[in-house]
Amino acid sequence: MNFSADAWVPGPFGLDALRGSTVPARRAVLAVAHHLTAATRLADVMPLLESDQRVAVAYTASPASAYTGGLDAHLRDLDGLVVPWRQAMSTKWDLVVAAGHGMLEKLHGPVMTLLHGAGPGKLVARGAGAGPAAARPVSGLIRERLVIAGRVVPSSIVLAHDRHLEMLERECPEARPVGFTGGDPCLDRLMASLPYRNVYRRALGVRPGRRLVFVSSTWRGDSLLGRHPDLLLRVAAGLPRDRYQVVAALHPNVWSYHGRRQVLAWHADCLRLGVRLFPPEEGWRAGLVAADVLVGDHGSVTCYGAAIGVPVLLGTFPEDRVAPGTHVAGLGAFAPRVDWDRPLAPQLEDAAHAFTGRVHAAMRGAISSRPGEAARLIRGEMYRLLRLPDRDRPPDVEPVPLPVSCGLRAA
């Protein structure tokens, strides 16, 4: 964060909470963002509390991740009250909400964690070293992150599917008692956005008769972009522009680690060919709803696309990184692979034949066992931890915003 070591932000929390308060909130909540991906998931959840005058919400950035690039600016752009990490550690909170792990044990208050993707589906990348190989944990359910010094850190672990509770039992049995099936707020918002598909297509400038191709890559060297650094240029150059329009989403960690200027510079030629590259914070969900076909990998965006009815082609799929029996493994079992030595256009047309309504429904059911209920269930869990009665009116499931910041161009 851009604070000096001794900076302190006054606000409705801590010992002097009521001194300057105009609206005397009864509970103070801290939203902890570990990286941009976590921050975007918090954006689906924190509005469930922020409209309640009994509650005051502040934000902070945990320094536990290597992917904090751009996080400070993003939190400030939210126009929320942002406190430095040192102050966050020195303040008592009635609830801490995080969509990641790391250093949460240093905070004072009950912790609720959520997953920041489409559920646990990947194995942690094997580390380098001379020692013998060992079994790898499932990402998002790593025992060493959940248990610190003989104590389970979260008071509640929100998972999207009942099956994830079984995975939690296997990966970290001590944490199973605080596991909670709360559904997937991102999937629910995507489903709520489907009636506005044509609105999103118009916002993206998709002309009649053109097919919208969505290209998605997660991060690391085994991702689609990692395997094919010229990915977007290859797709754009290989498709007739009178029949296809290309939009793309790269994992926020790509942007955070390499920097926006560098990412845009690397893709300047693609942008000049008309590719719209979504910024890491938002826009990709509207593009996904608008898409006709998706070229992706083992990342969450590919799974969400398949879940909401978009035919998927896998440009790469590292089998050794996928946890067996998960929704990601299921995607790999039925989605066709791209043959990069053949023209792409016919493969895009053929991809639709590999998917049926039943296949898409199966992917939705594999991601969340509480469809449409995430906002209600997660809000109820937060109020339980806050020791406040929930509000009578059920929360709305908001459609995702228009992709107004698409079409980024390199300088």
Coordinates of N, CA and C in Angstrom, one line a residue, residues 288-394:
L288 N -18.1 -13.0 -21.6 CA -18.4 -14.5 -21.6 C -19.9 -14.7 -21.9
V289 N -20.8 -13.9 -21.4 CA -22.2 -14.0 -21.6 C -22.5 -13.8 -23.1
A290 N -21.7 -12.9 -23.7 CA -22.0 -12.5 -25.1 C -21.3 -13.5 -26.1
A291 N -20.5 -14.3 -25.6 CA -19.6 -15.2 -26.6 C -20.4 -16.3 -27.2
D292 N -20.0 -16.6 -28.4 CA -20.5 -17.8 -29.2 C -19.7 -19.0 -29.0
V293 N -18.4 -18.8 -28.7 CA -17.5 -20.0 -28.5 C -16.3 -19.5 -27.7
L294 N -15.7 -20.4 -27.0 CA -14.5 -20.0 -26.1 C -13.4 -20.9 -26.4
V295 N -12.2 -20.3 -26.5 CA -10.9 -21.0 -26.6 C -10.2 -20.8 -25.2
G296 N -10.0 -21.8 -24.5 CA -9.4 -21.6 -23.1 C -8.5 -22.8 -22.7
D297 N -8.3 -22.8 -21.4 CA -7.5 -23.8 -20.8 C -8.1 -24.4 -19.5
H298 N -7.3 -24.7 -18.5 CA -7.9 -25.3 -17.3 C -8.3 -24.3 -16.2
G299 N -8.4 -23.0 -16.6 CA -8.7 -21.9 -15.7 C -10.2 -21.8 -15.4
S300 N -10.5 -21.0 -14.4 CA -11.9 -20.9 -14.0 C -12.8 -20.3 -15.1
V301 N -12.3 -19.3 -15.9 CA -13.1 -18.7 -16.9 C -13.6 -19.7 -17.9
T302 N -12.8 -20.7 -18.3 CA -13.2 -21.7 -19.2 C -14.4 -22.5 -18.6
C303 N -14.2 -22.9 -17.3 CA -15.3 -23.6 -16.6 C -16.6 -22.8 -16.5
Y304 N -16.5 -21.6 -16.2 CA -17.7 -20.7 -16.1 C -18.3 -20.6 -17.5
G305 N -17.5 -20.5 -18.5 CA -18.1 -20.5 -19.9 C -18.9 -21.7 -20.2
A306 N -18.3 -22.9 -20.0 CA -19.0 -24.1 -20.2 C -20.3 -24.2 -19.4
A307 N -20.2 -23.7 -18.2 CA -21.4 -23.8 -17.3 C -22.6 -22.9 -17.8
I308 N -22.3 -21.8 -18.4 CA -23.4 -20.9 -18.8 C -23.8 -21.1 -20.3
G309 N -23.3 -22.2 -20.9 CA -23.8 -22.5 -22.2 C -22.9 -22.2 -23.4
V310 N -21.6 -21.8 -23.2 CA -20.7 -21.5 -24.2 C -19.9 -22.7 -24.6
P311 N -20.0 -23.1 -25.9 CA -19.1 -24.2 -26.4 C -17.6 -23.9 -26.2
V312 N -16.9 -24.9 -25.7 CA -15.5 -24.7 -25.3 C -14.5 -25.5 -26.2
L313 N -13.4 -24.9 -26.6 CA -12.3 -25.6 -27.2 C -11.1 -25.4 -26.2
L314 N -10.4 -26.5 -25.9 CA -9.3 -26.4 -25.0 C -8.0 -26.2 -25.9
G315 N -7.4 -25.0 -25.7 CA -6.1 -24.8 -26.4 C -5.0 -25.4 -25.8
T316 N -5.0 -25.7 -24.5 CA -4.1 -26.6 -23.8 C -4.8 -27.1 -22.5
F317 N -4.3 -28.2 -22.0 CA -4.9 -28.7 -20.8 C -3.9 -29.6 -20.1
P318 N -3.1 -29.0 -19.2 CA -2.1 -29.8 -18.4 C -2.7 -30.8 -17.5
E319 N -2.8 -32.0 -17.9 CA -3.5 -33.1 -17.1 C -2.9 -33.2 -15.7
D320 N -1.5 -33.0 -15.6 CA -0.9 -33.2 -14.3 C -1.2 -32.1 -13.3
R321 N -1.8 -31.0 -13.7 CA -2.1 -29.9 -12.8 C -3.6 -30.0 -12.3
V322 N -4.4 -30.9 -12.9 CA -5.8 -31.0 -12.6 C -6.1 -32.0 -11.5
A323 N -6.8 -31.6 -10.5 CA -7.2 -32.6 -9.5 C -8.2 -33.6 -10.0
P324 N -8.0 -34.9 -9.8 CA -8.9 -35.9 -10.3 C -10.3 -35.7 -9.6
G325 N -11.3 -36.0 -10.4 CA -12.7 -36.0 -9.9 C -13.3 -34.7 -9.7
T326 N -12.7 -33.6 -10.1 CA -13.2 -32.3 -10.0 C -13.9 -31.8 -11.2
H327 N -14.5 -30.6 -11.1 CA -15.2 -30.1 -12.3 C -14.2 -29.8 -13.4
V328 N -13.0 -29.4 -13.1 CA -12.0 -29.2 -14.1 C -11.6 -30.4 -14.9
A329 N -11.5 -31.5 -14.1 CA -11.2 -32.8 -14.8 C -12.4 -33.2 -15.6
G330 N -13.6 -32.9 -15.2 CA -14.8 -33.2 -16.0 C -14.8 -32.4 -17.3
L331 N -14.4 -31.1 -17.3 CA -14.2 -30.3 -18.5 C -13.3 -31.0 -19.4
G332 N -12.1 -31.4 -18.9 CA -11.1 -32.0 -19.8 C -11.6 -33.3 -20.4
A333 N -12.6 -34.0 -19.8 CA -13.1 -35.3 -20.3 C -13.9 -35.1 -21.5
F334 N -14.6 -34.0 -21.7 CA -15.6 -33.9 -22.8 C -15.3 -32.7 -23.8
A335 N -14.5 -31.7 -23.4 CA -14.2 -30.6 -24.3 C -13.2 -31.0 -25.4
P336 N -13.4 -30.7 -26.6 CA -12.4 -31.0 -27.7 C -11.2 -30.1 -27.5
R337 N -10.1 -30.6 -28.1 CA -8.8 -29.8 -28.1 C -8.6 -29.1 -29.4
V338 N -7.9 -28.0 -29.3 CA -7.5 -27.3 -30.5 C -6.3 -28.0 -31.1
D339 N -6.4 -28.2 -32.4 CA -5.2 -28.7 -33.2 C -4.6 -27.4 -33.8
W340 N -3.5 -26.9 -33.2 CA -2.9 -25.7 -33.7 C -2.3 -25.8 -35.1
D341 N -2.2 -27.0 -35.6 CA -1.6 -27.2 -37.0 C -2.7 -27.1 -38.0
R342 N -4.0 -27.0 -37.6 CA -5.1 -26.9 -38.5 C -5.7 -25.6 -38.5
P343 N -6.4 -25.1 -39.5 CA -7.2 -23.9 -39.5 C -8.1 -23.8 -38.3
L344 N -8.2 -22.7 -37.6 CA -9.0 -22.6 -36.4 C -10.5 -22.5 -36.7
A345 N -10.9 -21.8 -37.7 CA -12.3 -21.5 -38.0 C -13.2 -22.8 -38.0
P346 N -12.8 -23.8 -38.8 CA -13.6 -25.0 -38.8 C -13.7 -25.7 -37.4
Q347 N -12.7 -25.6 -36.6 CA -12.7 -26.2 -35.3 C -13.7 -25.4 -34.4
L348 N -13.7 -24.1 -34.6 CA -14.7 -23.3 -33.8 C -16.1 -23.7 -34.1
E349 N -16.4 -23.9 -35.4 CA -17.7 -24.3 -35.8 C -18.1 -25.7 -35.3
D350 N -17.1 -26.6 -35.3 CA -17.4 -28.0 -34.8 C -17.5 -28.1 -33.3
A351 N -17.0 -27.1 -32.6 CA -17.0 -27.2 -31.1 C -18.5 -27.3 -30.6
A352 N -19.4 -26.6 -31.3 CA -20.8 -26.6 -30.8 C -21.4 -27.9 -30.7
H353 N -20.9 -28.8 -31.6 CA -21.5 -30.2 -31.7 C -21.1 -31.1 -30.5
A354 N -20.0 -30.6 -29.8 CA -19.5 -31.4 -28.6 C -20.3 -31.1 -27.4
F355 N -21.2 -30.1 -27.4 CA -21.9 -29.7 -26.2 C -23.4 -29.7 -26.4
T356 N -24.0 -30.1 -25.4 CA -25.5 -30.2 -25.4 C -26.0 -29.4 -24.1
G357 N -27.2 -29.2 -24.0 CA -27.8 -28.5 -22.8 C -27.5 -29.4 -21.6
R358 N -27.5 -30.7 -21.8 CA -27.2 -31.5 -20.6 C -25.8 -31.4 -20.1
V359 N -24.8 -31.3 -21.1 CA -23.4 -31.1 -20.7 C -23.2 -29.8 -20.0
H360 N -23.8 -28.7 -20.5 CA -23.7 -27.4 -19.8 C -24.3 -27.5 -18.4
A361 N -25.4 -28.1 -18.3 CA -26.1 -28.2 -17.0 C -25.2 -29.0 -16.0
A362 N -24.5 -30.1 -16.6 CA -23.7 -30.9 -15.7 C -22.5 -30.0 -15.2
M363 N -22.0 -29.2 -16.0 CA -20.9 -28.3 -15.5 C -21.4 -27.3 -14.5
R364 N -22.6 -26.8 -14.7 CA -23.1 -25.9 -13.6 C -23.3 -26.6 -12.3
G365 N -23.8 -27.9 -12.4 CA -24.1 -28.6 -11.2 C -22.8 -29.1 -10.6
A366 N -21.7 -29.2 -11.3 CA -20.4 -29.5 -10.7 C -19.7 -28.4 -10.1
I367 N -20.1 -27.1 -10.4 CA -19.5 -26.0 -9.8 C -20.2 -25.5 -8.6
S368 N -21.5 -25.6 -8.6 CA -22.3 -25.1 -7.4 C -23.4 -26.1 -7.1
S369 N -23.6 -26.4 -5.9 CA -24.8 -27.2 -5.5 C -25.8 -26.4 -4.8
R370 N -25.7 -25.0 -4.9 CA -26.7 -24.1 -4.4 C -26.9 -23.1 -5.4
P371 N -27.4 -23.5 -6.6 CA -27.6 -22.5 -7.7 C -28.6 -21.4 -7.3
G372 N -28.2 -20.1 -7.6 CA -29.0 -19.0 -7.4 C -29.1 -18.6 -5.9
E373 N -28.4 -19.3 -5.0 CA -28.6 -19.0 -3.6 C -27.4 -18.4 -2.9
A374 N -26.3 -18.1 -3.6 CA -25.1 -17.7 -3.0 C -25.2 -16.4 -2.2
A375 N -25.9 -15.4 -2.8 CA -26.0 -14.1 -2.1 C -26.8 -14.3 -0.8
R376 N -27.8 -15.1 -0.8 CA -28.6 -15.3 0.4 C -27.8 -16.0 1.5
L377 N -27.2 -17.1 1.0 CA -26.5 -18.0 2.0 C -25.3 -17.3 2.6
I378 N -24.5 -16.6 1.7 CA -23.3 -16.0 2.2 C -23.6 -14.8 3.1
R379 N -24.6 -14.0 2.7 CA -25.0 -12.9 3.6 C -25.5 -13.5 4.9
G380 N -26.2 -14.5 4.9 CA -26.7 -15.1 6.2 C -25.5 -15.6 7.1
E381 N -24.5 -16.1 6.4 CA -23.3 -16.6 7.2 C -22.5 -15.4 7.7
M382 N -22.4 -14.3 7.0 CA -21.7 -13.1 7.5 C -22.5 -12.6 8.7
Y383 N -23.8 -12.5 8.6 CA -24.5 -12.0 9.8 C -24.5 -12.9 11.0
R384 N -24.4 -14.2 10.8 CA -24.2 -15.1 11.9 C -22.9 -14.8 12.6
L385 N -21.8 -14.6 11.8 CA -20.5 -14.4 12.4 C -20.5 -13.0 13.1
L386 N -21.3 -12.0 12.5 CA -21.4 -10.7 13.1 C -22.3 -10.7 14.4
R387 N -23.0 -11.7 14.6 CA -24.0 -11.8 15.7 C -25.0 -10.7 15.6
L388 N -25.5 -10.6 14.4 CA -26.6 -9.6 14.0 C -27.7 -10.4 13.3
P389 N -29.0 -10.0 13.5 CA -30.0 -10.7 12.7 C -29.9 -10.2 11.2
D390 N -30.1 -11.2 10.3 CA -30.1 -10.9 8.9 C -31.3 -10.0 8.6
R391 N -31.2 -9.3 7.5 CA -32.3 -8.4 7.0 C -33.4 -9.3 6.4
D392 N -34.6 -8.8 6.5 CA -35.8 -9.5 6.0 C -35.8 -9.7 4.5
R393 N -35.4 -8.6 3.8 CA -35.5 -8.6 2.3 C -34.4 -9.5 1.7
P394 N -34.7 -10.4 0.9 CA -33.6 -11.2 0.3 C -32.7 -10.4 -0.6

